[in-house]
Short mmCIF file of C-alpha atoms in Angstrom, two decimals:
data_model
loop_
_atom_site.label_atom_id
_atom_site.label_comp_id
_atom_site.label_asym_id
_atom_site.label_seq_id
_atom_site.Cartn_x
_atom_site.Cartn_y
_atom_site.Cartn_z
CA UNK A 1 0.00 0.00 0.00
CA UNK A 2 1.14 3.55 -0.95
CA UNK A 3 3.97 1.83 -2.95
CA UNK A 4 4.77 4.15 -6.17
CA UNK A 5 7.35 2.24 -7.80
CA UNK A 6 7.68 -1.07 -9.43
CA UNK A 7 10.45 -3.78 -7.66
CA UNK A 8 12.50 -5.49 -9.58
CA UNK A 9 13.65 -8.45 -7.84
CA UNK A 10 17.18 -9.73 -9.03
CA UNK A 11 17.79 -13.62 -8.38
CA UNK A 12 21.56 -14.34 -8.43
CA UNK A 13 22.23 -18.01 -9.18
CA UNK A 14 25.66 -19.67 -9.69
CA UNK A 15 25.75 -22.44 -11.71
CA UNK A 16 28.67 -24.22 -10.37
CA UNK A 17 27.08 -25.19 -7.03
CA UNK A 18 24.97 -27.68 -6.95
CA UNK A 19 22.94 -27.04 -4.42
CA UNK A 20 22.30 -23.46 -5.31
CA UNK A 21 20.94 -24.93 -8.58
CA UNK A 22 18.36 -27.06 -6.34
CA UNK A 23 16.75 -24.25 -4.60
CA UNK A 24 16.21 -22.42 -7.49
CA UNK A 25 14.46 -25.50 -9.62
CA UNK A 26 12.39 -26.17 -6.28
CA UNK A 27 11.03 -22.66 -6.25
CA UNK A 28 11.20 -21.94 -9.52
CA UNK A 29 10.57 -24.37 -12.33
CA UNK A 30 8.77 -27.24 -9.73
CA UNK A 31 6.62 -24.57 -7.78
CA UNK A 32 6.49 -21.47 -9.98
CA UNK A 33 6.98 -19.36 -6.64
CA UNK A 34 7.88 -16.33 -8.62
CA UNK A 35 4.88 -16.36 -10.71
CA UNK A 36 2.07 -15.01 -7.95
CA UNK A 37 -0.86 -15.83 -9.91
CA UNK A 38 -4.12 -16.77 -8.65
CA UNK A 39 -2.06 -18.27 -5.56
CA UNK A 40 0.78 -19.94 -7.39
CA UNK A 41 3.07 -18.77 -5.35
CA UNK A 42 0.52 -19.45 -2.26
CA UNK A 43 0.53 -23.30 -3.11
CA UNK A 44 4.44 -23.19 -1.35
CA UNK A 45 3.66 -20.65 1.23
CA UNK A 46 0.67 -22.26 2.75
CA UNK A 47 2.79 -25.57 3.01
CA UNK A 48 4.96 -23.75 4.51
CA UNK A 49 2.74 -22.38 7.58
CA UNK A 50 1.83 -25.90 7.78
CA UNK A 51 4.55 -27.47 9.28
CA UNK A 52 7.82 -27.40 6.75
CA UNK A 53 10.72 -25.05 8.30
CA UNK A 54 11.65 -24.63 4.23
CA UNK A 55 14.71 -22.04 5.62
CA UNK A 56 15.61 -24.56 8.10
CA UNK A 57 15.83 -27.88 5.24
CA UNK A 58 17.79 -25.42 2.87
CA UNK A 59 19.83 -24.36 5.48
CA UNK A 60 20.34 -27.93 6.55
CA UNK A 61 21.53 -29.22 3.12
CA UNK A 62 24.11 -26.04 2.71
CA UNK A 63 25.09 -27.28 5.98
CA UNK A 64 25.51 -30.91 6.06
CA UNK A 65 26.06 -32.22 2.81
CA UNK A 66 29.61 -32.18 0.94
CA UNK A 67 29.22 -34.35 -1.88
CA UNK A 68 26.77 -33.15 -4.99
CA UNK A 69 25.42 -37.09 -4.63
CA UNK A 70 24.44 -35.76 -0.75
CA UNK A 71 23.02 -32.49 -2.09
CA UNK A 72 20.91 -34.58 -4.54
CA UNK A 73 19.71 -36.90 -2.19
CA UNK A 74 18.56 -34.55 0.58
CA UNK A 75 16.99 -32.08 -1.88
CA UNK A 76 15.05 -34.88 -4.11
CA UNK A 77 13.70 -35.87 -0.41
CA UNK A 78 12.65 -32.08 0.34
CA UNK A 79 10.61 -31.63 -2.88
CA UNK A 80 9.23 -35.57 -2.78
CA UNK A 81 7.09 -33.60 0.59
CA UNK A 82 6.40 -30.63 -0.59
CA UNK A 83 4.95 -32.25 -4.03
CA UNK A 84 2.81 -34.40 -1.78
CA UNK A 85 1.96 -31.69 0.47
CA UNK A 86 0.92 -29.32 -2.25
CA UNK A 87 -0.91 -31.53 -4.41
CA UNK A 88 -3.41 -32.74 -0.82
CA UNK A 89 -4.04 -28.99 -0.58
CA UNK A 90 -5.01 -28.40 -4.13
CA UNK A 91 -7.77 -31.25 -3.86
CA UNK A 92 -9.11 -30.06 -0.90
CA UNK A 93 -9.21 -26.27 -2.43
CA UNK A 94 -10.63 -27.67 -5.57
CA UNK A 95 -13.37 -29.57 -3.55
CA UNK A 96 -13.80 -26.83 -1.44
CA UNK A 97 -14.65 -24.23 -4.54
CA UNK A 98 -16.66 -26.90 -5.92
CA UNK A 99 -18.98 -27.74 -3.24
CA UNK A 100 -19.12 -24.29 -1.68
CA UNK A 101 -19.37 -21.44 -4.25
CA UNK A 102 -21.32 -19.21 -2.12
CA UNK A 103 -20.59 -15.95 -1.71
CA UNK A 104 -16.96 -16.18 0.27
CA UNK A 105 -15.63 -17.71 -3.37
CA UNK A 106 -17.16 -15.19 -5.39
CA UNK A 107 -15.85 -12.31 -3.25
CA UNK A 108 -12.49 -13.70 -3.25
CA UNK A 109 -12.64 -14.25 -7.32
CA UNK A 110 -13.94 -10.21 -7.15
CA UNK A 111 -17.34 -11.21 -9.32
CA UNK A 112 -19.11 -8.28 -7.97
CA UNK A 113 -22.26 -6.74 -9.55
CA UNK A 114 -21.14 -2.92 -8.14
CA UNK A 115 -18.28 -1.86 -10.87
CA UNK A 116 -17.30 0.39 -8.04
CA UNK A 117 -15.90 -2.69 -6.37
CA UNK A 118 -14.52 -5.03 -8.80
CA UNK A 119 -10.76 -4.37 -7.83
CA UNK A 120 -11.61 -4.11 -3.92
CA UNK A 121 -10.92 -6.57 -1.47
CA UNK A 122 -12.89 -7.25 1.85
CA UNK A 123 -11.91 -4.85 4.32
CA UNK A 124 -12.14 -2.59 0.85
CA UNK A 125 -15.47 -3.17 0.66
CA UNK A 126 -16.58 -3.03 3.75
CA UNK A 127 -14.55 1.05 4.24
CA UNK A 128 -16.22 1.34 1.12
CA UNK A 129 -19.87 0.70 2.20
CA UNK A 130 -19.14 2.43 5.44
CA UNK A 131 -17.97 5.26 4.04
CA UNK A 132 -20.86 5.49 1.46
CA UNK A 133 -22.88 5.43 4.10
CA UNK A 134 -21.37 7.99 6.62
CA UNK A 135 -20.65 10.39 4.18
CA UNK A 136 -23.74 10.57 2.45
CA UNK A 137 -24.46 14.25 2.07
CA UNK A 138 -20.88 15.62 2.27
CA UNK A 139 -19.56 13.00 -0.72
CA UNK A 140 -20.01 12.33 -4.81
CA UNK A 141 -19.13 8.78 -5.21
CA UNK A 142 -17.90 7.23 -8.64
CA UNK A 143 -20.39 4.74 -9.77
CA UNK A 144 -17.19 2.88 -11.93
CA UNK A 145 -14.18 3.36 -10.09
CA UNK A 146 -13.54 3.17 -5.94
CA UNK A 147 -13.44 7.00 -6.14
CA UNK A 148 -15.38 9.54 -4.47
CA UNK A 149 -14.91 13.35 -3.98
CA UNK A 150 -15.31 15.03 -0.48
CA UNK A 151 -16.40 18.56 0.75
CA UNK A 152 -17.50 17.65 4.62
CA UNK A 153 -15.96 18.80 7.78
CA UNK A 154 -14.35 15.68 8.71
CA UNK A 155 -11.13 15.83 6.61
CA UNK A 156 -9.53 17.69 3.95
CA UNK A 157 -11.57 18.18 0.97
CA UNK A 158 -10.62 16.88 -2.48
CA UNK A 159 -10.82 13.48 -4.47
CA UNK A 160 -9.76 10.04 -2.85
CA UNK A 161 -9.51 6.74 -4.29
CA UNK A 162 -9.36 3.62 -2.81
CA UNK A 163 -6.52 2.52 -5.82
CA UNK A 164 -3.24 3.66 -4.61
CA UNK A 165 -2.14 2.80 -8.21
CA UNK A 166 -5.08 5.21 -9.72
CA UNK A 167 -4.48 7.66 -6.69
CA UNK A 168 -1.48 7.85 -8.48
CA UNK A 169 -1.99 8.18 -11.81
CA UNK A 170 -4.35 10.99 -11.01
CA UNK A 171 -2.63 12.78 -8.16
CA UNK A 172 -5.09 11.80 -5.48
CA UNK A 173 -5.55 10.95 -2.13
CA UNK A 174 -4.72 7.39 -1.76
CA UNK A 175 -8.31 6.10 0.40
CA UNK A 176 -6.99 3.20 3.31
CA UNK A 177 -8.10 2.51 6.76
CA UNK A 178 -5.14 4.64 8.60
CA UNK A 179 -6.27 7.83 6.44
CA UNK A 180 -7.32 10.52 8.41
CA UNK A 181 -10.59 10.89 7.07
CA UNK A 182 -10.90 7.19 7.06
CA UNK A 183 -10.32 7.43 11.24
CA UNK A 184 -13.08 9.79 11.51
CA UNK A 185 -15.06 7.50 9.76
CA UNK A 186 -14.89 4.65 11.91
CA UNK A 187 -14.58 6.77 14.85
CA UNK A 188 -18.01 8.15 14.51
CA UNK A 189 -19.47 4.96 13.41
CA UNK A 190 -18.58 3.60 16.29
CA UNK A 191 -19.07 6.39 18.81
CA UNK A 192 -22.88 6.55 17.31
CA UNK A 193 -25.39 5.81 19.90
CA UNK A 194 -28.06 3.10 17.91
CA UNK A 195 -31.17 1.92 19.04
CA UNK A 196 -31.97 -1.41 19.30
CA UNK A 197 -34.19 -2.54 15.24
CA UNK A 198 -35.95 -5.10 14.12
CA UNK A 199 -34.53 -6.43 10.70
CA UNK A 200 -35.91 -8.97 8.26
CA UNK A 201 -32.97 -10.12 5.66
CA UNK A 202 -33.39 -11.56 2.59
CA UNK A 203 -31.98 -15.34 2.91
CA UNK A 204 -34.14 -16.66 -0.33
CA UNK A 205 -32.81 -14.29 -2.68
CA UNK A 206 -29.21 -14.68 -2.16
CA UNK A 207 -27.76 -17.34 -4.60
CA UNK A 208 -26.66 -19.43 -4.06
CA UNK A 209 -27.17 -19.11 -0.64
CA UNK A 210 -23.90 -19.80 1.77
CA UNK A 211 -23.86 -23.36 3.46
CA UNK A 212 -24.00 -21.87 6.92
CA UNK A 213 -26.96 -20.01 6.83
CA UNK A 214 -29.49 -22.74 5.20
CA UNK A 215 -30.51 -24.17 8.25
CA UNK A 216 -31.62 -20.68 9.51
CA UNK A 217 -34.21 -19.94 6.59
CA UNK A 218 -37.53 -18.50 8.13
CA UNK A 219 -35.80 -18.32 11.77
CA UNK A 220 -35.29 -15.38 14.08
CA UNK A 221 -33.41 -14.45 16.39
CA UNK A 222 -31.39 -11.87 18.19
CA UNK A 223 -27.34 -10.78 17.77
CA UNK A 224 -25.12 -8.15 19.61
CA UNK A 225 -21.66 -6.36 18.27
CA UNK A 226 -19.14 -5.27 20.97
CA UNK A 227 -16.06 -3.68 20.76
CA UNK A 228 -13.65 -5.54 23.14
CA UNK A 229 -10.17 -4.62 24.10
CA UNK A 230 -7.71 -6.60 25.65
CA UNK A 231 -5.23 -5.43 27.44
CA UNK A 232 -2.09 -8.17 27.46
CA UNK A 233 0.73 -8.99 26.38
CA UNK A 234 -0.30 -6.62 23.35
CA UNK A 235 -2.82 -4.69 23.74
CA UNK A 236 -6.03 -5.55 21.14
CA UNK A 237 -9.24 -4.29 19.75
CA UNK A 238 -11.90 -7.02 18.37
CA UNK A 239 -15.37 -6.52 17.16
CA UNK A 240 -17.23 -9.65 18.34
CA UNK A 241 -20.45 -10.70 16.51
CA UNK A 242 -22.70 -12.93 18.87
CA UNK A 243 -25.82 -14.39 17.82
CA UNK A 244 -28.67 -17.09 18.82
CA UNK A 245 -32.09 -18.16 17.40
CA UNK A 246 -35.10 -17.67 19.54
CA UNK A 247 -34.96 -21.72 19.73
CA UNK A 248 -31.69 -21.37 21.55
CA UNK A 249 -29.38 -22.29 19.18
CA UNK A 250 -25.94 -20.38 19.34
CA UNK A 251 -24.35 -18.71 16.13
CA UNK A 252 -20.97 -19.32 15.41
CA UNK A 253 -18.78 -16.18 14.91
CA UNK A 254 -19.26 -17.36 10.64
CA UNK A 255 -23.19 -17.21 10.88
CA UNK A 256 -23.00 -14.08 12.41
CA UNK A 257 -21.07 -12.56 9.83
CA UNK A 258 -22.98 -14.03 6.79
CA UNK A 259 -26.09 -12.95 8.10
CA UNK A 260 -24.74 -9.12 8.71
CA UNK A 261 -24.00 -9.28 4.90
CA UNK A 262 -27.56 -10.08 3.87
CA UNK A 263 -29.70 -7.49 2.08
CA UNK A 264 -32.27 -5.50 4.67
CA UNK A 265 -35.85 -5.61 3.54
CA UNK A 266 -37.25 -4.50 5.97
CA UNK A 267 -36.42 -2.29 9.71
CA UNK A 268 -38.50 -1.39 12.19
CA UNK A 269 -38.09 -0.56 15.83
CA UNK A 270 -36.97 -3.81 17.75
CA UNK A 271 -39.99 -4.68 20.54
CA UNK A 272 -38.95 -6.03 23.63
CA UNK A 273 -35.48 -7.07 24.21
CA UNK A 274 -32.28 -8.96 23.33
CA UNK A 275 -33.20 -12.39 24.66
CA UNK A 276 -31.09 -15.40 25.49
CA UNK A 277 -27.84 -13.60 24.10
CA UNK A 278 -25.70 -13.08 26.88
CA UNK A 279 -23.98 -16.80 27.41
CA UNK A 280 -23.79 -16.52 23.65
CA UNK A 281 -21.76 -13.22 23.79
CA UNK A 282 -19.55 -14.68 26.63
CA UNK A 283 -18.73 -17.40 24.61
CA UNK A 284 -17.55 -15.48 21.80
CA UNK A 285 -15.60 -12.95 24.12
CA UNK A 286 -13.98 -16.19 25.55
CA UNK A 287 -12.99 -17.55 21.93
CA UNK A 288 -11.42 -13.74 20.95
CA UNK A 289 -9.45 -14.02 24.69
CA UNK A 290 -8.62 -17.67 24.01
CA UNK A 291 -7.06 -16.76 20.38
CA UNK A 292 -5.17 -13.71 22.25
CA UNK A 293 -3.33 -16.19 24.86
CA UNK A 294 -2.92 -18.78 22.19
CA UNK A 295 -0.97 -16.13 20.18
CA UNK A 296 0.60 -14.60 23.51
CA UNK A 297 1.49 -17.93 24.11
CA UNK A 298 3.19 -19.15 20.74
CA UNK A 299 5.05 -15.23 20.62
CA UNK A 300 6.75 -16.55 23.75
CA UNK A 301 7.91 -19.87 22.58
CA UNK A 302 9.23 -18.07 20.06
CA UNK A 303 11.04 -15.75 22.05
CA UNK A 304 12.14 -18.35 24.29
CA UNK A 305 13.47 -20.05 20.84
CA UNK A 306 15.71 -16.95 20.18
CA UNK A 307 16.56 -16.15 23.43
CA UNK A 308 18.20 -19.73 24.02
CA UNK A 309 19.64 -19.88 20.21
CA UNK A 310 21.26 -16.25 21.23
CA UNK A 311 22.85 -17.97 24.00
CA UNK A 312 23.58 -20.63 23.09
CA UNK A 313 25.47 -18.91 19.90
CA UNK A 314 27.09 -16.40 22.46
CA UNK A 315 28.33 -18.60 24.85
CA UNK A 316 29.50 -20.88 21.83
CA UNK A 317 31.82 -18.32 20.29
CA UNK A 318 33.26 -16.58 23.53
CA UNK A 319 34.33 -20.47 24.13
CA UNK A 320 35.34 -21.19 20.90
CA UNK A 321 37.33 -17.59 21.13
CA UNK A 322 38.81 -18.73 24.59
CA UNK A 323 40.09 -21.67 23.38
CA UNK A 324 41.90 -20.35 20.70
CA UNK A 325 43.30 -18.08 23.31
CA UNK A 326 44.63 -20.66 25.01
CA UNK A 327 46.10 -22.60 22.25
CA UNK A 328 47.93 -19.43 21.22
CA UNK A 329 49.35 -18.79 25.00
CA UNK A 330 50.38 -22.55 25.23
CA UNK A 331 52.29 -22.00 22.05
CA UNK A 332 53.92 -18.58 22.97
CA UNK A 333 55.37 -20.07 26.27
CA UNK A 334 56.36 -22.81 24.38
CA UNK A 335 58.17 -20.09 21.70
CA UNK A 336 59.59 -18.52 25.01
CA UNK A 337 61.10 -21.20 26.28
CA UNK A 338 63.02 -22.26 23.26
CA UNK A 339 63.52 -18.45 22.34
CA UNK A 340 67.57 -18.42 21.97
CA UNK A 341 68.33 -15.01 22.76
CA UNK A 342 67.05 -12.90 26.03
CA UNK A 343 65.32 -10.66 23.55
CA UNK A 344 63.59 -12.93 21.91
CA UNK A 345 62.69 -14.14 25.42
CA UNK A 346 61.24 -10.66 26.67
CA UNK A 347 59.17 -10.62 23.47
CA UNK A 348 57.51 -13.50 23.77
CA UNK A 349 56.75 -12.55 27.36
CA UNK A 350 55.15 -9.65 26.51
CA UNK A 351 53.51 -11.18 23.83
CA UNK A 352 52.11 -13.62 26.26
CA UNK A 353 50.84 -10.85 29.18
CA UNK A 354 48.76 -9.58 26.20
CA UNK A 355 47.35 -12.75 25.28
CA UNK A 356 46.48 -13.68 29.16
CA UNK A 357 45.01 -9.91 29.27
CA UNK A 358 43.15 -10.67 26.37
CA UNK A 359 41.77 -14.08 27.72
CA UNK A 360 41.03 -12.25 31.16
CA UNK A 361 38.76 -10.02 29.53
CA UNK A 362 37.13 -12.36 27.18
CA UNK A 363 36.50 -14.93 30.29
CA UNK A 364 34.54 -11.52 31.67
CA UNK A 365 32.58 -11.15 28.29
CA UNK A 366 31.08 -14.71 29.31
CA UNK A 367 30.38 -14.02 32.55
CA UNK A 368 28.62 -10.42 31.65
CA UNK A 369 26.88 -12.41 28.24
CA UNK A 370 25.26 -14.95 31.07
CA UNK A 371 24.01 -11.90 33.13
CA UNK A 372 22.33 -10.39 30.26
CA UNK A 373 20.76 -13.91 29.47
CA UNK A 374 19.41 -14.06 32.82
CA UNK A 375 17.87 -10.36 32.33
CA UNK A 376 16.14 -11.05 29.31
CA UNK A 377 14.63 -14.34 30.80
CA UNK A 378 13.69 -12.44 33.76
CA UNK A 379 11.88 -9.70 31.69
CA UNK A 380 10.03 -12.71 29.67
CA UNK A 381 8.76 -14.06 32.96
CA UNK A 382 7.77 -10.36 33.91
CA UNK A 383 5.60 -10.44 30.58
CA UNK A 384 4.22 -13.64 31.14
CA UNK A 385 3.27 -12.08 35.09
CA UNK A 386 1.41 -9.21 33.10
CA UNK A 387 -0.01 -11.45 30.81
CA UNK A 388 -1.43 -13.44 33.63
CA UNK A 389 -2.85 -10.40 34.69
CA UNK A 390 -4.54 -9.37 31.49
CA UNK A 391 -7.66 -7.52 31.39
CA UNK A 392 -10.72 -6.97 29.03
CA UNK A 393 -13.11 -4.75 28.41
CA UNK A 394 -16.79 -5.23 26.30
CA UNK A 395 -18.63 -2.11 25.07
CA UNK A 396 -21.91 -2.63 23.10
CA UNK A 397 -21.79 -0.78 19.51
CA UNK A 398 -25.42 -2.20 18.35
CA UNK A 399 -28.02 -5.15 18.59
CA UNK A 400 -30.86 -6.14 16.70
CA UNK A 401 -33.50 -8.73 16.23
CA UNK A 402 -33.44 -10.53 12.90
CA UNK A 403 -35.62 -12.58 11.19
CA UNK A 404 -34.80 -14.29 7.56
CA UNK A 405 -37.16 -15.20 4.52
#
């Protein structure tokens, strides 16, 4: 976002080693990494996330093997499970567009019937429609590009575009969710005070309707959006959708958000109250606070990771450094002994009272290195402590009662 020039990306390959050769047929020819379209390159990177430490193997090979027989061998066995890998996630993608080509799969192959959002992706869209609707009045929107023109009081007048490459072109302000304007946007959205409605969405004429919601056709129900911030570790903001039938049946965090995306036919003032939501909106907060200590959680085995690989690696080479150190003083006294002149004798003397100065200090460097380990671990623990500690808070931004035909 807000790049302005192209990248050219320069792969250096040499020819005579073999196993640089490997690495670039893997990601190259085998997995067309460098192509990037419709999710060629994705194919490797999702295998990746999934459990292969590709940096690691490569690194591995480099490391271990001497012979181009070895280098063969360990990277034949590298792409034999990434090929296998790749090809189960294709046929479960494949199966996954074929059986569920609801409206998820058309937003993600940007079929959309508003021209004004052909190029847009989701959270696009949705600062799109939100900012259609807040600045209704103050705003001329383009009815074929993302563009719109502004004259209200909460930004700086002038034309924006949600294309940073159009914004561009034309010398316009490039639309995203950190702009100003954008901010004031969501701000006031948010800060709005809403009254409780009473919707009825149209379920019937959405086709093909998503799997999720066809169980709920003619059912109603309540649902409740809260803003809730964490404070951790990190501290987070969530909106949490929460939802149930007025049969008791929960909504999953999915349902919730499928059914907010549903046309409105009709709204009227809600009667009555939000019923039988609040375990249901627990649940949900629970879930979001679950996620955050699951990802608290894995950011500290991962600093844990590199905090014991640091040491490990700086305790390694102040060793390695000291014994060198020593190797070199046991061969100066040895120099000094056999030295045949008394001036050849005070030289190596000296020689040697810098080398044992030298060692003296590096033996300190260890000793201060394990002291600084032992502060970072101690200000990891102190993290964990606050994370222990962490607190939420859950502030209502709207509910409604829905009912779908």
């Amino acid at each position: 976002y807000g790049q302005k020039h192209d990248v050219v990306v320069v792969n250096l390959l040499n020819r005579a080693n073999a196993a640089d050769e490997r690495v670039f047929e893997i990601l190259s020819l085998k997995f067309r990494l460098f192509e990037g379209v419709f999710g060629a390159s994705d194919k490797v990177l999702g295998v990746l996330e999934s459990g292969i430490d590709f940096e690691r193997r490569i690194a591995e090979v480099y490391q271990d093997c001497r012979t181009e027989s070895e280098i063969v061998a360990a990277f034949d066995a590298l792409q034999a499970e990434l090929e296998a890998q790749i090809a189960g996630r294709l046929d479960a993608t494949r199966r996954a567009v074929l059986e569920h080509f609801d409206e998820d799969v058309q937003a993600r192959l940007r079929v959309h019937r508003d021209l004004a959002q052909q190029s847009l992706a989701e959270r696009q869209r949705w600062l799109w429609e939100l900012s259609r609707f807040e600045l209704d009045g103050d705003a001329e929107f383009d009815v074929t590009a993302p563009r719109f023109s502004y004259t209200g009081a909460l930004g700086p007048a002038g034309r924006y575009n949600l294309d940073w490459m159009d914004a561009e072109r034309r010398e316009e302000q490039f639309y995203r969710p950190e702009h100003a304007l954008a901010q004031s946007v969501m701000r006031r959205a948010l800060e709005r005070d809403l009254p409780m409605v009473a919707l009825v969405l149209d379920l019937r004429g959405q086709q093909p309707a998503a799997d999720a919601l066809r169980g709920l056709d003619g059912s109603s129900g309540s649902l409740v959006c809260g803003r809730l911030a964490v404070r951790a570790l990190r501290d987070e903001e969530h909106l949490v959708l929460a939802g149930v039938t007025d049969d008791g049946v929960s909504l999953d965090d999915d349902q919730c958000r499928r059914l907010m995306r549903l046309r409105v036919l009709a709204s009227d003032p809600a009667a009555g109250g939000i019923e039988g939501v609040f375990d249901v909106r627990e649940a949900a907060v629970a879930r979001v606070l679950a996620e955050v200590n699951q990802r608290n959680s894995a950011w500290y085995d991962e600093e844990v990771v590199k905090l014991d690989a640091w040491a490990d690696d700086l305790r390694t080479s102040l060793e390695r450094e000291l014994k060198e150190l020593d190797r070199t003083i046991g061969e100066t006294r040895r120099a000094s002994l056999a030295a045949a002149t008394l001036a050849d004798k005070l030289a190596a003397q000296r020689s040697l009272k810098a080398l044992e100065g030298e060692r003296a200090a590096k033996r300190r460097a260890l000793y201060d290195a394990q002291d600084r380990i032992g502060e970072r671990r101690d200000e990891l623990i102190a993290s964990i402590e606050r994370q222990l500690g962490a607190s939420h808070t859950w502030s209502e931004v709207f509910a409604i009662r829905w009912r779908t035909r």
